Short mmCIF file of C-alpha atoms in Angstrom, two decimals:
data_model
loop_
_atom_site.label_atom_id
_atom_site.label_comp_id
_atom_site.label_asym_id
_atom_site.label_seq_id
_atom_site.Cartn_x
_atom_site.Cartn_y
_atom_site.Cartn_z
CA UNK A 191 47.04 54.50 72.01
CA UNK A 192 48.66 54.87 68.84
CA UNK A 193 50.42 51.59 69.48
CA UNK A 194 47.18 49.88 70.14
CA UNK A 195 45.68 51.34 67.05
CA UNK A 196 48.63 50.42 65.02
CA UNK A 197 48.69 46.97 66.55
CA UNK A 198 45.00 46.61 65.75
CA UNK A 199 45.60 47.75 62.18
CA UNK A 200 48.48 45.36 61.82
CA UNK A 201 46.50 42.45 63.23
CA UNK A 202 43.48 43.36 61.04
CA UNK A 203 45.72 43.47 58.06
CA UNK A 204 47.27 40.12 58.95
CA UNK A 205 43.84 38.49 59.44
CA UNK A 206 42.40 40.18 56.39
CA UNK A 207 44.77 38.48 53.96
CA UNK A 208 43.84 34.87 54.89
CA UNK A 209 40.11 35.76 55.02
CA UNK A 210 40.46 37.51 51.71
CA UNK A 211 42.14 34.45 50.26
CA UNK A 212 39.33 32.21 51.53
CA UNK A 213 36.68 34.60 50.12
CA UNK A 214 38.46 34.77 46.77
CA UNK A 215 38.71 30.98 46.61
CA UNK A 216 35.04 30.70 47.50
CA UNK A 217 34.18 33.29 44.85
CA UNK A 218 36.26 31.43 42.32
CA UNK A 219 34.54 28.14 43.17
CA UNK A 220 31.09 29.72 42.87
CA UNK A 221 31.99 31.25 39.52
CA UNK A 222 33.26 27.86 38.34
CA UNK A 223 30.04 26.20 39.54
CA UNK A 224 27.92 28.82 37.75
CA UNK A 225 29.96 28.40 34.53
CA UNK A 226 29.66 24.61 34.80
CA UNK A 227 25.91 24.94 35.37
CA UNK A 228 25.62 27.16 32.27
CA UNK A 229 27.56 24.59 30.23
CA UNK A 230 25.37 21.77 31.50
CA UNK A 231 22.22 23.82 30.82
CA UNK A 232 23.42 24.54 27.27
CA UNK A 233 24.23 20.87 26.75
CA UNK A 234 20.84 19.87 28.09
CA UNK A 235 19.16 22.44 25.85
CA UNK A 236 21.03 21.01 22.84
CA UNK A 237 19.99 17.48 23.78
CA UNK A 238 16.37 18.66 24.24
CA UNK A 239 16.39 20.36 20.84
CA UNK A 240 17.84 17.22 19.23
CA UNK A 241 15.24 15.03 20.99
CA UNK A 242 12.43 17.34 19.87
CA UNK A 243 13.79 17.19 16.33
CA UNK A 244 13.88 13.39 16.46
CA UNK A 245 10.32 13.32 17.79
CA UNK A 246 9.20 15.69 15.02
CA UNK A 247 11.01 13.55 12.42
CA UNK A 248 9.44 10.39 13.88
CA UNK A 249 5.97 11.93 13.71
CA UNK A 250 6.58 12.97 10.08
CA UNK A 251 7.85 9.49 9.28
CA UNK A 252 4.86 7.91 11.01
CA UNK A 253 2.46 10.06 8.98
CA UNK A 254 4.34 9.12 5.81
CA UNK A 255 4.18 5.42 6.74
CA UNK A 256 0.45 5.63 7.43
CA UNK A 257 -0.14 7.52 4.18
CA UNK A 258 1.96 5.02 2.25
CA UNK A 259 0.06 2.11 3.82
CA UNK A 260 -3.24 3.79 2.93
CA UNK A 261 -2.10 4.19 -0.68
CA UNK A 262 -0.93 0.59 -0.85
CA UNK A 263 -4.25 -0.61 0.57
CA UNK A 264 -6.13 1.51 -1.97
CA UNK A 265 -3.96 0.07 -4.77
CA UNK A 266 -4.61 -3.48 -3.54
CA UNK A 267 -8.31 -2.73 -3.36
CA UNK A 268 -8.33 -1.36 -6.91
CA UNK A 269 -6.33 -4.35 -8.12
CA UNK A 270 -8.74 -6.75 -6.44
CA UNK A 271 -11.72 -4.99 -7.96
CA UNK A 272 -10.12 -5.01 -11.40
CA UNK A 273 -9.33 -8.73 -11.08
CA UNK A 274 -12.87 -9.46 -9.91
CA UNK A 275 -14.32 -7.50 -12.86
CA UNK A 276 -12.03 -9.28 -15.32
CA UNK A 277 -13.01 -12.64 -13.82
CA UNK A 278 -16.73 -11.76 -14.08
CA UNK A 279 -16.26 -10.75 -17.70
CA UNK A 280 -14.38 -14.00 -18.42
CA UNK A 281 -17.09 -16.04 -16.72
CA UNK A 282 -19.79 -14.22 -18.66
CA UNK A 283 -17.96 -14.78 -21.99
CA UNK A 284 -17.44 -18.45 -21.14
CA UNK A 285 -21.15 -18.77 -20.34
CA UNK A 286 -22.08 -17.02 -23.59
CA UNK A 287 -19.77 -19.39 -25.50
CA UNK A 288 -21.33 -22.37 -23.74
CA UNK A 289 -24.81 -21.08 -24.55
CA UNK A 290 -23.86 -20.49 -28.19
CA UNK A 291 -22.31 -23.95 -28.44
CA UNK A 292 -25.42 -25.50 -26.86
CA UNK A 293 -27.63 -23.57 -29.32
CA UNK A 294 -25.48 -24.74 -32.23
CA UNK A 295 -25.49 -28.30 -31.00
CA UNK A 296 -29.28 -28.18 -30.53
CA UNK A 297 -29.70 -26.71 -34.03
CA UNK A 298 -27.39 -29.41 -35.44
CA UNK A 299 -29.37 -32.10 -33.63
CA UNK A 300 -32.65 -30.63 -34.96
CA UNK A 301 -31.19 -30.46 -38.49
CA UNK A 302 -30.06 -34.08 -38.28
CA UNK A 303 -33.51 -35.18 -37.05
CA UNK A 304 -35.24 -33.23 -39.80
CA UNK A 305 -32.87 -34.68 -42.39
CA UNK A 306 -33.53 -38.19 -41.19
CA UNK A 307 -37.29 -37.64 -41.29
CA UNK A 308 -37.02 -35.99 -44.72
CA UNK A 309 -34.97 -38.89 -46.06
CA UNK A 310 -37.44 -41.45 -44.82
CA UNK A 311 -40.30 -39.45 -46.22
CA UNK A 312 -38.60 -39.01 -49.58
CA UNK A 313 -37.83 -42.74 -49.75
CA UNK A 314 -41.46 -43.56 -49.13
CA UNK A 315 -42.75 -40.95 -51.59
CA UNK A 316 -40.45 -42.02 -54.34
CA UNK A 317 -40.82 -45.66 -53.50
CA UNK A 318 -37.61 -46.36 -55.03
CA UNK A 319 -34.17 -46.90 -53.75
CA UNK A 320 -32.28 -43.69 -53.34
CA UNK A 321 -28.59 -43.84 -53.91
CA UNK A 322 -26.01 -41.83 -51.96
CA UNK A 323 -25.76 -39.21 -54.69
CA UNK A 324 -29.49 -38.58 -54.53
CA UNK A 325 -29.27 -38.52 -50.73
CA UNK A 326 -26.59 -35.81 -50.78
CA UNK A 327 -28.62 -33.74 -53.27
CA UNK A 328 -31.79 -34.00 -51.20
CA UNK A 329 -29.88 -33.15 -48.00
CA UNK A 330 -28.05 -30.20 -49.61
CA UNK A 331 -31.32 -28.79 -51.04
CA UNK A 332 -33.06 -29.26 -47.73
CA UNK A 333 -30.29 -27.55 -45.74
CA UNK A 334 -30.22 -24.64 -48.16
CA UNK A 335 -33.95 -24.26 -47.75
CA UNK A 336 -33.65 -24.33 -43.94
CA UNK A 337 -30.83 -21.77 -43.75
CA UNK A 338 -32.76 -19.19 -45.79
#
């Protein structure tokens, strides 16, 4: 029986080595797969972190773009208002100048009419011929009197 036992031990030992080799190879493959999975997971995590950073940066940039556009719109609005106010002031000043010129022209026209009437009246009152020197004197005196 000892031969059988020894034969069994020998055959077990002989079979054990190839099985052991297969199991070791399988273990090695599994360890390699796990290591590879860890590497891929780490790589994916890095890519995810980078993508999240890019998204965060994009959101920050979008907020900055919107804020910048708002500021530019506000500046354009202020510029437009300032231009409109300046134009209104210019129009008002032009209108005031036109009114003043019209007043002056009307006053000049009135003065000329009064002078003409005064000259005709003075000619009739004096019943004499009035020379240009007398005319200028009468006109000057009359204008002085009117401007007082």
